[in-house]
C-alpha positions as YAML, in Angstrom:
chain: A
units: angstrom
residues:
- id: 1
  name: UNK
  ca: [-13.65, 40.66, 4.91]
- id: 2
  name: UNK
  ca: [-14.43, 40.78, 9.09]
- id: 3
  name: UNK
  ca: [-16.05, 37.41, 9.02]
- id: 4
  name: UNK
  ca: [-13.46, 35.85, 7.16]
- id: 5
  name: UNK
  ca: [-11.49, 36.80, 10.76]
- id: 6
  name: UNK
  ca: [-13.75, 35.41, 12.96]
- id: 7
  name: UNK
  ca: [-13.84, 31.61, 11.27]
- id: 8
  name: UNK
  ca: [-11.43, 29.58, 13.12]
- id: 9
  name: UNK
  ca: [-11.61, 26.39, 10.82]
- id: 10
  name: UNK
  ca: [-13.08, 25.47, 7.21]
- id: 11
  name: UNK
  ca: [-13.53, 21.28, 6.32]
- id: 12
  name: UNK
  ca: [-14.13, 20.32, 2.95]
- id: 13
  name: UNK
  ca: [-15.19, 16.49, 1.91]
- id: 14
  name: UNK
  ca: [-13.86, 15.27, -0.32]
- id: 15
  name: UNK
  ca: [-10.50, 16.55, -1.64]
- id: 16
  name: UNK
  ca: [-8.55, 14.56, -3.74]
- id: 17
  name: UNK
  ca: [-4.49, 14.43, -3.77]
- id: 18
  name: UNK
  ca: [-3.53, 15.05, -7.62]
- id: 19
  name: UNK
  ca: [-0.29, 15.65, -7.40]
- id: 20
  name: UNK
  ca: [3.06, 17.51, -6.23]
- id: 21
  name: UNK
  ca: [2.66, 21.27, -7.10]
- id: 22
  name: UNK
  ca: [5.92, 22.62, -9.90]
- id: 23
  name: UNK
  ca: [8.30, 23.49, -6.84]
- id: 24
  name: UNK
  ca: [7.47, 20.24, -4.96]
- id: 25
  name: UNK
  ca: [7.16, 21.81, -1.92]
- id: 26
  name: UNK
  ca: [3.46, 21.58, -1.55]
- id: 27
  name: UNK
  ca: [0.77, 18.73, -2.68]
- id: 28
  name: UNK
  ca: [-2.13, 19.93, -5.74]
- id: 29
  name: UNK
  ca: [-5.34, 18.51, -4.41]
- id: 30
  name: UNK
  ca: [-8.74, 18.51, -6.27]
- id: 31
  name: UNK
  ca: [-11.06, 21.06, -3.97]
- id: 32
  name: UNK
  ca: [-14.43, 21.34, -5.69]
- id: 33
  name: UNK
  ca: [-13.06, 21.24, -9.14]
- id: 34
  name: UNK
  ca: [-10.30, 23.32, -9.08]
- id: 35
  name: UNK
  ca: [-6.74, 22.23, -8.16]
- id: 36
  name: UNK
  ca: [-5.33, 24.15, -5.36]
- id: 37
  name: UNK
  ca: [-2.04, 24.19, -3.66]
- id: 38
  name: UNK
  ca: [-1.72, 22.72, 0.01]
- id: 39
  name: UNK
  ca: [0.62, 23.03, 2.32]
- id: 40
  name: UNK
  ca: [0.77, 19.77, 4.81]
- id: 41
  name: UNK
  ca: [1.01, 21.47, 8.31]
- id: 42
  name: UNK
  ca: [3.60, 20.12, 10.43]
- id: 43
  name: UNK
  ca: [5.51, 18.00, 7.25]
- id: 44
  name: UNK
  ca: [8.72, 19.49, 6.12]
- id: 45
  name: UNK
  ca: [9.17, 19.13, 2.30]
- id: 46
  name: UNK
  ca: [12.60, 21.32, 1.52]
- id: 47
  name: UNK
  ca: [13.73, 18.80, -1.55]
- id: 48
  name: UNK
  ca: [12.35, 16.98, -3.94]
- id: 49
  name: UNK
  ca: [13.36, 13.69, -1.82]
- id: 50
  name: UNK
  ca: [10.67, 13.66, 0.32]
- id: 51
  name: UNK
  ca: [8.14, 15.30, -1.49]
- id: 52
  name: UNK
  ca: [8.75, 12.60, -3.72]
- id: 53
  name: UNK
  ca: [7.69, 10.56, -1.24]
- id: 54
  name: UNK
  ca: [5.12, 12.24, 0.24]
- id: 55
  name: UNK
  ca: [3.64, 11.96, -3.51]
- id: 56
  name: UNK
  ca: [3.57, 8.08, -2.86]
- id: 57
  name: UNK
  ca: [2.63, 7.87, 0.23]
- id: 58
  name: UNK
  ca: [-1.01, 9.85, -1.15]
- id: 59
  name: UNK
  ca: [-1.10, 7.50, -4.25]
- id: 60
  name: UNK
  ca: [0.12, 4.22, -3.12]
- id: 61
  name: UNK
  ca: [-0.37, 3.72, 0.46]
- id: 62
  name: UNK
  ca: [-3.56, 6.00, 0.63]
- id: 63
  name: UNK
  ca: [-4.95, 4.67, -3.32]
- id: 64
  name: UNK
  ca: [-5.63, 8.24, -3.40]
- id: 65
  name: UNK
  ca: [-8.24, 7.93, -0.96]
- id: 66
  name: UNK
  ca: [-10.63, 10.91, -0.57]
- id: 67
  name: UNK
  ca: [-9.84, 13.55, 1.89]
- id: 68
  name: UNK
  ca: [-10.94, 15.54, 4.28]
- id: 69
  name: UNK
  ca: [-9.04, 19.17, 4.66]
- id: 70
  name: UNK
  ca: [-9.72, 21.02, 7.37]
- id: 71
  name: UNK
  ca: [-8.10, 24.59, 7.42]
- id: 72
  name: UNK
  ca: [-7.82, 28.29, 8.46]
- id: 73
  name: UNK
  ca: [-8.91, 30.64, 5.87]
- id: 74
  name: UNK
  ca: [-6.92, 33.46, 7.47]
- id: 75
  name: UNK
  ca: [-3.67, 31.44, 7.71]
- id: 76
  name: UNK
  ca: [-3.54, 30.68, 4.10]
- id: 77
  name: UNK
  ca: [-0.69, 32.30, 1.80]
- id: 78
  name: UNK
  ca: [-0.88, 35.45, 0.07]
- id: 79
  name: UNK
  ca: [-0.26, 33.31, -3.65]
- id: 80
  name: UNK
  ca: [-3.21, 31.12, -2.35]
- id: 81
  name: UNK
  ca: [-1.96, 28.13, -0.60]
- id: 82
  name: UNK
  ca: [-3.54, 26.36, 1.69]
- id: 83
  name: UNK
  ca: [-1.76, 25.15, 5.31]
- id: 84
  name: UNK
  ca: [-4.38, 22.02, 5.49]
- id: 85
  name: UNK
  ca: [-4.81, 19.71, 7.74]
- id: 86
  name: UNK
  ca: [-5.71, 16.10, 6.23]
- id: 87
  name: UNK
  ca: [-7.73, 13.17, 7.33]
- id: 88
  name: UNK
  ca: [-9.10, 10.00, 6.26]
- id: 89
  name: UNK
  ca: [-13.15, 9.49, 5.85]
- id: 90
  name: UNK
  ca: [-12.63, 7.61, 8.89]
- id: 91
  name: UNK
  ca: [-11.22, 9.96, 11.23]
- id: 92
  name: UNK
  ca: [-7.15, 9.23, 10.55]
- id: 93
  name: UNK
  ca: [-5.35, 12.12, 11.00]
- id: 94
  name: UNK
  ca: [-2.87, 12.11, 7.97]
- id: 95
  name: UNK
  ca: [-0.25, 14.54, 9.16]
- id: 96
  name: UNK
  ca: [1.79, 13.25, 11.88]
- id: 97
  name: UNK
  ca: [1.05, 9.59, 10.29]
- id: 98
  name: UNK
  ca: [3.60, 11.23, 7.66]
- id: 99
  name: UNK
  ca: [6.08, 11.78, 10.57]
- id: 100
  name: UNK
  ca: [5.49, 8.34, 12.42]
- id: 101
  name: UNK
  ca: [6.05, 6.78, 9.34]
- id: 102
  name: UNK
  ca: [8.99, 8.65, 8.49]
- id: 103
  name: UNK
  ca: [7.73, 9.93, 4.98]
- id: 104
  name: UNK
  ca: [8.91, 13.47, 5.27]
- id: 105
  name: UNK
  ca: [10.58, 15.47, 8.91]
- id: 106
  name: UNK
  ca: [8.53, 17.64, 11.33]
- id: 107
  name: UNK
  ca: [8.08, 21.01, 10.53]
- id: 108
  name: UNK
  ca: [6.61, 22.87, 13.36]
- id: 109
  name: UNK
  ca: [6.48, 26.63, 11.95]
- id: 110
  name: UNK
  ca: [2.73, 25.61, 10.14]
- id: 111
  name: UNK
  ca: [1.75, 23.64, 13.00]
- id: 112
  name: UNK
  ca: [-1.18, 25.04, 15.63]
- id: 113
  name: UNK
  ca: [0.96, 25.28, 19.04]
- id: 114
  name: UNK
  ca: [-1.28, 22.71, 20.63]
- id: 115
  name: UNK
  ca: [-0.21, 20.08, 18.06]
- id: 116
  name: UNK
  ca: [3.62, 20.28, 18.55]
- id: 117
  name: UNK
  ca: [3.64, 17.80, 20.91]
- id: 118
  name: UNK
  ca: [1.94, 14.92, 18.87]
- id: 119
  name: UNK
  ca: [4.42, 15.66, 15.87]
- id: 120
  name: UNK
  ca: [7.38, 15.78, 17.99]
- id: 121
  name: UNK
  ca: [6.44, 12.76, 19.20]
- id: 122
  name: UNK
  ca: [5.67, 11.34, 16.27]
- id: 123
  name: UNK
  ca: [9.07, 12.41, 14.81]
- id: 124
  name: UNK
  ca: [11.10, 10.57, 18.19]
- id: 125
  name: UNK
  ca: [9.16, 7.76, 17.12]
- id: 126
  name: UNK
  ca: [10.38, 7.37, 13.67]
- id: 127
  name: UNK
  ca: [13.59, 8.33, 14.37]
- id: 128
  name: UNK
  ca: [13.69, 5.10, 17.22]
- id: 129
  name: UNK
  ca: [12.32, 2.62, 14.73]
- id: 130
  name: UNK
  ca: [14.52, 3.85, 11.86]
- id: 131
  name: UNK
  ca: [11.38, 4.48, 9.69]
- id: 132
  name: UNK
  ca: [11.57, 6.08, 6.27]
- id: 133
  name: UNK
  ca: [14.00, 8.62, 6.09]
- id: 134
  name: UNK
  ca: [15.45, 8.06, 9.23]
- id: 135
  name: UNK
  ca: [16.70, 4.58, 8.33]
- id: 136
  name: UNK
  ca: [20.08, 3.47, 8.66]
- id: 137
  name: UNK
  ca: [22.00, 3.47, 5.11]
...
């Protein structure tokens, strides 16, 4: 589809987090009835450890809030998933807030090139204050 090419972003209001998907390397949100995969861009989630706690973080920090996913239609997997970019009604940018707060590591290979800098950042900053994962045993 050519004009499917030529959209640079989609947002949809409001998503809801339901769950980790079966591998637990991506979230299930609610998107207009249907439950659809989503990749977080820029959050790593290779075990079951952090998406673990990237599945509290959504239902106990965030009360599974409603969400805003904002995305590039031609940047989404071949089985369907989205790479999504999350936000709070009021602006909060969800994805490096998982980084800051130590919740999962960076991942930078689903991550726009103009955001690396913000998640690396966000990463050194966690990794100074000993947040989440990065706390001393």
């Amino acid at each position: 589809m050519e004009l499917r090419k030529n959209i640079e972003y989609i947002s949809l209001y409001p998503v809801r987090f339901l769950s980790l998907d079966s591998s637990g390397t991506h979230i299930l949100c609610d998107i207009d009835g249907t439950a659809k995969p989503v990749a977080i861009a820029g959050v790593g989630m290779p075990s079951r450890k952090y998406s673990q706690q990237v599945a509290e973080y959504f239902t106990k920090q965030l009360n599974r809030a409603p969400l805003r996913l904002k995305y590039n239609p031609s940047a989404s997997s071949a089985d369907g998933t989205i790479i999504g970019i999350l936000y709070l009604r009021d602006g909060t940018y969800i994805n490096p807030d998982l980084i800051r707060k130590g919740v999962a590591p960076l991942c930078l290979e689903t991550l726009p090139q103009d955001q690396h800098a913000l998640f690396k950042k966000a990463e050194e900053h966690a990794r100074q204050e000993h947040k989440g994962i990065w706390a001393t045993p």
